[in-house]
Short mmCIF file of N, CA, C and O in Angstrom, two decimals:
data_model
loop_
_atom_site.label_atom_id
_atom_site.label_comp_id
_atom_site.label_asym_id
_atom_site.label_seq_id
_atom_site.Cartn_x
_atom_site.Cartn_y
_atom_site.Cartn_z
N MET D 1 -83.30 19.04 36.90
CA MET D 1 -82.25 18.23 37.50
C MET D 1 -81.34 17.72 36.38
O MET D 1 -81.81 17.23 35.36
N SER D 2 -80.06 17.81 36.57
CA SER D 2 -79.09 17.36 35.56
C SER D 2 -79.00 15.84 35.52
O SER D 2 -79.43 15.15 36.46
N THR D 3 -78.44 15.33 34.46
CA THR D 3 -78.24 13.88 34.34
C THR D 3 -77.39 13.36 35.49
O THR D 3 -77.69 12.33 36.09
N LYS D 4 -76.34 14.08 35.83
CA LYS D 4 -75.46 13.65 36.94
C LYS D 4 -76.23 13.58 38.25
O LYS D 4 -76.04 12.66 39.04
N GLU D 5 -77.11 14.57 38.49
CA GLU D 5 -77.90 14.57 39.73
C GLU D 5 -78.89 13.41 39.74
O GLU D 5 -79.10 12.77 40.77
N ARG D 6 -79.50 13.11 38.59
CA ARG D 6 -80.44 11.99 38.51
C ARG D 6 -79.70 10.66 38.72
O ARG D 6 -80.23 9.76 39.37
N ILE D 7 -78.50 10.55 38.19
CA ILE D 7 -77.71 9.33 38.39
C ILE D 7 -77.36 9.17 39.87
O ILE D 7 -77.47 8.09 40.43
N GLN D 8 -76.97 10.26 40.51
CA GLN D 8 -76.65 10.22 41.93
C GLN D 8 -77.88 9.83 42.75
O GLN D 8 -77.77 9.03 43.69
N LYS D 9 -79.05 10.36 42.39
CA LYS D 9 -80.29 10.01 43.08
C LYS D 9 -80.58 8.52 42.91
O LYS D 9 -80.97 7.84 43.86
N THR D 10 -80.38 8.00 41.71
CA THR D 10 -80.58 6.57 41.45
C THR D 10 -79.62 5.74 42.30
O THR D 10 -80.01 4.75 42.91
N LYS D 11 -78.37 6.17 42.34
CA LYS D 11 -77.35 5.45 43.13
C LYS D 11 -77.74 5.36 44.60
O LYS D 11 -77.55 4.34 45.24
N ASN D 12 -78.33 6.43 45.12
CA ASN D 12 -78.67 6.48 46.55
C ASN D 12 -80.05 5.91 46.87
O ASN D 12 -80.45 5.90 48.03
N SER D 13 -80.78 5.43 45.87
CA SER D 13 -82.12 4.91 46.10
C SER D 13 -82.05 3.54 46.79
O SER D 13 -81.00 2.92 46.87
N ASP D 14 -83.21 3.08 47.26
CA ASP D 14 -83.31 1.79 47.95
C ASP D 14 -83.61 0.64 46.98
O ASP D 14 -83.92 -0.46 47.43
N LEU D 15 -83.53 0.89 45.70
CA LEU D 15 -83.82 -0.14 44.71
C LEU D 15 -82.73 -1.23 44.71
O LEU D 15 -81.61 -1.00 45.16
N SER D 16 -83.08 -2.38 44.16
CA SER D 16 -82.09 -3.44 43.96
C SER D 16 -81.08 -2.97 42.91
O SER D 16 -81.31 -2.00 42.20
N ARG D 17 -79.99 -3.71 42.78
CA ARG D 17 -78.99 -3.36 41.78
C ARG D 17 -79.61 -3.35 40.38
O ARG D 17 -79.41 -2.44 39.61
N LYS D 18 -80.41 -4.37 40.06
CA LYS D 18 -81.04 -4.43 38.75
C LYS D 18 -81.99 -3.25 38.54
O LYS D 18 -82.02 -2.66 37.48
N GLY D 19 -82.75 -2.91 39.57
CA GLY D 19 -83.65 -1.76 39.48
C GLY D 19 -82.88 -0.47 39.22
O GLY D 19 -83.32 0.37 38.41
N LYS D 20 -81.75 -0.32 39.89
CA LYS D 20 -80.91 0.86 39.67
C LYS D 20 -80.37 0.88 38.24
O LYS D 20 -80.33 1.93 37.60
N LEU D 21 -79.96 -0.27 37.74
CA LEU D 21 -79.42 -0.35 36.38
C LEU D 21 -80.49 -0.04 35.34
O LEU D 21 -80.20 0.60 34.33
N VAL D 22 -81.72 -0.48 35.58
CA VAL D 22 -82.81 -0.18 34.65
C VAL D 22 -83.02 1.34 34.58
O VAL D 22 -83.09 1.92 33.50
N LEU D 23 -83.14 1.98 35.76
CA LEU D 23 -83.30 3.44 35.78
C LEU D 23 -82.11 4.14 35.16
O LEU D 23 -82.27 5.10 34.40
N LEU D 24 -80.94 3.69 35.49
CA LEU D 24 -79.71 4.30 34.97
C LEU D 24 -79.63 4.17 33.45
O LEU D 24 -79.26 5.12 32.76
N ALA D 25 -80.01 3.02 32.94
CA ALA D 25 -79.99 2.82 31.49
C ALA D 25 -80.93 3.81 30.80
O ALA D 25 -80.58 4.38 29.76
N HIS D 26 -82.08 4.05 31.39
CA HIS D 26 -83.02 5.01 30.80
C HIS D 26 -82.49 6.44 30.88
O HIS D 26 -82.63 7.21 29.93
N GLU D 27 -81.86 6.78 31.99
CA GLU D 27 -81.26 8.12 32.14
C GLU D 27 -80.16 8.33 31.10
O GLU D 27 -80.09 9.37 30.45
N LEU D 28 -79.29 7.34 30.98
CA LEU D 28 -78.17 7.46 30.02
C LEU D 28 -78.67 7.45 28.58
O LEU D 28 -78.14 8.18 27.73
N ALA D 29 -79.69 6.65 28.30
CA ALA D 29 -80.25 6.62 26.94
C ALA D 29 -80.83 7.98 26.58
O ALA D 29 -80.64 8.48 25.47
N ASP D 30 -81.50 8.60 27.53
CA ASP D 30 -82.06 9.94 27.31
C ASP D 30 -80.95 10.97 27.12
O ASP D 30 -81.01 11.81 26.24
N HIS D 31 -79.93 10.90 27.94
CA HIS D 31 -78.82 11.86 27.89
C HIS D 31 -78.01 11.72 26.59
O HIS D 31 -77.70 12.71 25.95
N PHE D 32 -77.66 10.49 26.23
CA PHE D 32 -76.79 10.26 25.07
C PHE D 32 -77.56 10.03 23.77
O PHE D 32 -76.96 9.90 22.71
N LYS D 33 -78.88 9.91 23.86
CA LYS D 33 -79.71 9.68 22.67
C LYS D 33 -79.31 8.39 21.95
O LYS D 33 -79.12 8.35 20.74
N THR D 34 -79.16 7.33 22.72
CA THR D 34 -78.81 6.01 22.18
C THR D 34 -79.35 4.94 23.11
O THR D 34 -79.66 5.21 24.27
N ASP D 35 -79.51 3.73 22.62
CA ASP D 35 -79.93 2.62 23.48
C ASP D 35 -78.74 2.18 24.33
O ASP D 35 -77.61 2.13 23.86
N ILE D 36 -79.02 1.85 25.59
CA ILE D 36 -78.00 1.44 26.54
C ILE D 36 -78.39 0.08 27.11
O ILE D 36 -79.54 -0.13 27.50
N TYR D 37 -77.42 -0.82 27.17
CA TYR D 37 -77.63 -2.16 27.72
C TYR D 37 -76.52 -2.46 28.72
O TYR D 37 -75.35 -2.38 28.38
N PHE D 38 -76.89 -2.79 29.96
CA PHE D 38 -75.90 -3.22 30.95
C PHE D 38 -75.75 -4.72 30.85
O PHE D 38 -76.75 -5.45 30.79
N CYS D 39 -74.51 -5.18 30.83
CA CYS D 39 -74.23 -6.61 30.67
C CYS D 39 -73.24 -7.07 31.73
O CYS D 39 -72.34 -6.34 32.12
N GLU D 40 -73.44 -8.31 32.16
CA GLU D 40 -72.47 -8.97 33.02
C GLU D 40 -71.51 -9.72 32.10
O GLU D 40 -71.93 -10.40 31.17
N ILE D 41 -70.23 -9.56 32.36
CA ILE D 41 -69.20 -10.17 31.51
C ILE D 41 -68.80 -11.50 32.14
O ILE D 41 -68.39 -11.56 33.30
N LYS D 42 -68.90 -12.56 31.33
CA LYS D 42 -68.53 -13.90 31.77
C LYS D 42 -67.59 -14.46 30.73
O LYS D 42 -68.02 -15.02 29.73
N GLY D 43 -66.30 -14.25 30.93
CA GLY D 43 -65.31 -14.66 29.92
C GLY D 43 -65.44 -13.76 28.70
O GLY D 43 -65.37 -12.55 28.82
N LYS D 44 -65.68 -14.35 27.55
CA LYS D 44 -65.86 -13.57 26.33
C LYS D 44 -67.32 -13.20 26.10
O LYS D 44 -67.64 -12.42 25.21
N ARG D 45 -68.20 -13.75 26.90
CA ARG D 45 -69.65 -13.54 26.73
C ARG D 45 -70.13 -12.34 27.53
O ARG D 45 -69.80 -12.20 28.69
N TRP D 46 -70.94 -11.49 26.90
CA TRP D 46 -71.58 -10.36 27.56
C TRP D 46 -73.06 -10.68 27.67
O TRP D 46 -73.76 -10.75 26.66
N SER D 47 -73.55 -10.90 28.90
CA SER D 47 -74.93 -11.30 29.13
C SER D 47 -75.77 -10.11 29.56
O SER D 47 -75.46 -9.43 30.54
N PHE D 48 -76.86 -9.87 28.85
CA PHE D 48 -77.76 -8.75 29.14
C PHE D 48 -78.32 -8.87 30.55
O PHE D 48 -78.75 -9.94 30.97
N VAL D 49 -78.31 -7.73 31.29
CA VAL D 49 -78.89 -7.68 32.63
C VAL D 49 -80.02 -6.66 32.68
O VAL D 49 -81.09 -6.93 33.21
N ALA D 50 -79.80 -5.47 32.13
CA ALA D 50 -80.81 -4.40 32.19
C ALA D 50 -80.54 -3.40 31.09
O ALA D 50 -79.42 -3.27 30.61
N GLY D 51 -81.59 -2.68 30.73
CA GLY D 51 -81.41 -1.63 29.74
C GLY D 51 -82.59 -1.47 28.83
O GLY D 51 -83.72 -1.78 29.21
N SER D 52 -82.33 -1.02 27.64
CA SER D 52 -83.36 -0.75 26.66
C SER D 52 -84.24 -1.99 26.47
O SER D 52 -83.76 -3.12 26.55
N ASP D 53 -85.52 -1.75 26.23
CA ASP D 53 -86.43 -2.88 26.03
C ASP D 53 -86.40 -3.38 24.59
O ASP D 53 -87.09 -4.31 24.24
N LYS D 54 -85.56 -2.76 23.76
CA LYS D 54 -85.38 -3.23 22.38
C LYS D 54 -84.38 -4.39 22.37
O LYS D 54 -83.63 -4.60 23.32
N THR D 55 -84.35 -5.12 21.28
CA THR D 55 -83.39 -6.20 21.11
C THR D 55 -81.97 -5.64 21.18
O THR D 55 -81.69 -4.59 20.61
N VAL D 56 -81.10 -6.33 21.88
CA VAL D 56 -79.71 -5.88 21.99
C VAL D 56 -79.06 -5.98 20.61
O VAL D 56 -78.91 -7.06 20.05
N TYR D 57 -78.72 -4.83 20.06
CA TYR D 57 -78.08 -4.81 18.76
C TYR D 57 -76.92 -3.83 18.68
O TYR D 57 -76.36 -3.63 17.63
N GLY D 58 -76.56 -3.25 19.79
CA GLY D 58 -75.47 -2.29 19.79
C GLY D 58 -74.14 -2.92 19.43
O GLY D 58 -73.87 -4.07 19.75
N SER D 59 -73.34 -2.15 18.75
CA SER D 59 -72.05 -2.68 18.31
C SER D 59 -70.88 -2.10 19.11
O SER D 59 -69.76 -2.53 18.93
N TRP D 60 -71.16 -1.15 19.97
CA TRP D 60 -70.08 -0.54 20.73
C TRP D 60 -70.12 -1.04 22.17
O TRP D 60 -71.16 -1.01 22.82
N ARG D 61 -68.99 -1.52 22.65
CA ARG D 61 -68.88 -2.04 24.02
C ARG D 61 -67.92 -1.20 24.83
O ARG D 61 -66.87 -0.79 24.34
N PHE D 62 -68.29 -0.98 26.08
CA PHE D 62 -67.46 -0.22 27.01
C PHE D 62 -67.38 -1.03 28.30
O PHE D 62 -68.39 -1.23 28.98
N GLN D 63 -66.20 -1.55 28.61
CA GLN D 63 -66.03 -2.38 29.80
C GLN D 63 -65.84 -1.48 31.01
O GLN D 63 -64.92 -0.65 31.04
N LEU D 64 -66.71 -1.63 32.02
CA LEU D 64 -66.65 -0.83 33.23
C LEU D 64 -65.66 -1.39 34.24
O LEU D 64 -64.97 -0.65 34.92
N ASN D 65 -65.66 -2.71 34.36
CA ASN D 65 -64.71 -3.41 35.23
C ASN D 65 -64.62 -4.85 34.75
O ASN D 65 -65.12 -5.16 33.67
N ASP D 66 -64.04 -5.74 35.52
CA ASP D 66 -63.86 -7.13 35.08
C ASP D 66 -65.18 -7.86 34.89
O ASP D 66 -65.25 -8.83 34.15
N ARG D 67 -66.22 -7.40 35.57
CA ARG D 67 -67.48 -8.13 35.58
C ARG D 67 -68.63 -7.44 34.84
O ARG D 67 -69.62 -8.08 34.51
N TRP D 68 -68.53 -6.15 34.59
CA TRP D 68 -69.64 -5.39 34.03
C TRP D 68 -69.23 -4.56 32.82
O TRP D 68 -68.11 -4.06 32.76
N GLY D 69 -70.18 -4.39 31.90
CA GLY D 69 -69.94 -3.57 30.73
C GLY D 69 -71.24 -2.97 30.20
O GLY D 69 -72.33 -3.34 30.64
N ILE D 70 -71.08 -2.05 29.27
CA ILE D 70 -72.22 -1.40 28.61
C ILE D 70 -72.10 -1.67 27.11
O ILE D 70 -71.02 -1.58 26.55
N ILE D 71 -73.22 -1.98 26.51
CA ILE D 71 -73.31 -2.02 25.05
C ILE D 71 -74.22 -0.87 24.65
O ILE D 71 -75.26 -0.64 25.27
N SER D 72 -73.83 -0.13 23.64
CA SER D 72 -74.66 0.96 23.14
C SER D 72 -74.69 0.95 21.62
O SER D 72 -73.90 0.26 20.99
N THR D 73 -75.59 1.72 21.07
CA THR D 73 -75.73 1.78 19.62
C THR D 73 -74.82 2.82 18.99
O THR D 73 -74.77 2.94 17.78
N ARG D 74 -74.11 3.57 19.83
CA ARG D 74 -73.10 4.50 19.31
C ARG D 74 -72.00 4.68 20.33
O ARG D 74 -72.19 4.42 21.52
N LYS D 75 -70.85 5.11 19.89
CA LYS D 75 -69.68 5.27 20.75
C LYS D 75 -69.91 6.39 21.76
O LYS D 75 -70.28 7.50 21.38
N LEU D 76 -69.68 6.09 23.02
CA LEU D 76 -69.90 7.07 24.09
C LEU D 76 -68.61 7.73 24.56
O LEU D 76 -68.64 8.76 25.19
N ALA D 77 -67.47 7.14 24.27
CA ALA D 77 -66.20 7.62 24.82
C ALA D 77 -65.87 9.05 24.40
O ALA D 77 -65.07 9.71 25.05
N GLU D 78 -66.50 9.55 23.34
CA GLU D 78 -66.23 10.90 22.90
C GLU D 78 -66.93 11.96 23.74
O GLU D 78 -66.63 13.14 23.65
N GLU D 79 -67.86 11.55 24.56
CA GLU D 79 -68.61 12.49 25.38
C GLU D 79 -67.72 13.01 26.51
O GLU D 79 -66.99 12.26 27.14
N LYS D 80 -67.84 14.31 26.79
CA LYS D 80 -66.95 14.94 27.78
C LYS D 80 -67.17 14.47 29.20
O LYS D 80 -66.25 14.46 30.00
N ASP D 81 -68.38 14.06 29.55
CA ASP D 81 -68.63 13.68 30.95
C ASP D 81 -68.75 12.17 31.14
O ASP D 81 -69.19 11.72 32.18
N ILE D 82 -68.32 11.36 30.17
CA ILE D 82 -68.43 9.92 30.30
C ILE D 82 -67.61 9.39 31.48
O ILE D 82 -68.01 8.43 32.14
N HIS D 83 -66.50 10.01 31.80
CA HIS D 83 -65.67 9.52 32.91
C HIS D 83 -66.36 9.69 34.26
O HIS D 83 -66.32 8.79 35.10
N LEU D 84 -67.03 10.82 34.46
CA LEU D 84 -67.76 11.03 35.71
C LEU D 84 -68.92 10.04 35.81
O LEU D 84 -69.14 9.41 36.84
N ILE D 85 -69.65 9.88 34.72
CA ILE D 85 -70.76 8.95 34.70
C ILE D 85 -70.25 7.53 34.91
O ILE D 85 -70.84 6.74 35.66
N ASN D 86 -69.13 7.19 34.31
CA ASN D 86 -68.52 5.88 34.48
C ASN D 86 -68.20 5.62 35.97
O ASN D 86 -68.48 4.54 36.49
N ASP D 87 -67.66 6.60 36.66
CA ASP D 87 -67.36 6.45 38.07
C ASP D 87 -68.63 6.20 38.89
O ASP D 87 -68.65 5.39 39.81
N MET D 88 -69.71 6.91 38.54
CA MET D 88 -70.98 6.72 39.25
C MET D 88 -71.55 5.32 39.00
O MET D 88 -72.08 4.70 39.91
N ILE D 89 -71.45 4.87 37.76
CA ILE D 89 -71.94 3.54 37.42
C ILE D 89 -71.16 2.48 38.20
O ILE D 89 -71.73 1.56 38.77
N ARG D 90 -69.86 2.64 38.23
CA ARG D 90 -69.03 1.69 39.00
C ARG D 90 -69.43 1.68 40.46
O ARG D 90 -69.41 0.64 41.11
N GLY D 91 -69.82 2.84 41.01
CA GLY D 91 -70.29 2.90 42.38
C GLY D 91 -71.55 2.08 42.59
O GLY D 91 -71.69 1.38 43.59
N ILE D 92 -72.47 2.13 41.64
CA ILE D 92 -73.69 1.34 41.72
C ILE D 92 -73.38 -0.15 41.63
O ILE D 92 -73.91 -0.96 42.37
N LEU D 93 -72.47 -0.51 40.73
CA LEU D 93 -72.16 -1.92 40.53
C LEU D 93 -71.35 -2.51 41.67
O LEU D 93 -71.32 -3.72 41.85
N SER D 94 -70.70 -1.68 42.45
CA SER D 94 -69.92 -2.19 43.58
C SER D 94 -70.74 -2.31 44.85
O SER D 94 -70.28 -2.86 45.83
N ASP D 95 -71.97 -1.79 44.83
CA ASP D 95 -72.83 -1.87 46.01
C ASP D 95 -73.23 -3.29 46.32
O ASP D 95 -73.35 -4.12 45.48
#
């Protein structure tokens, strides 16, 4: 099963939003070979919600929308399928 198919399966699962984000973070970490942290954005503050079980130390931030973002340990924007994955993530966060 491809990463995109696993993300779609996660999106369609009966899990809570946080449960979906935990699974999604692990899928993306495996795909991109980097730690992934989902954060809720509150003004200038990015508050950890789900992701890698390691201490949040990523220096690269990717804002998904006004309320949600991803912190990772390496830049993801160079990946060819980040836009499709971004759309799927936004779908999960809008549920």
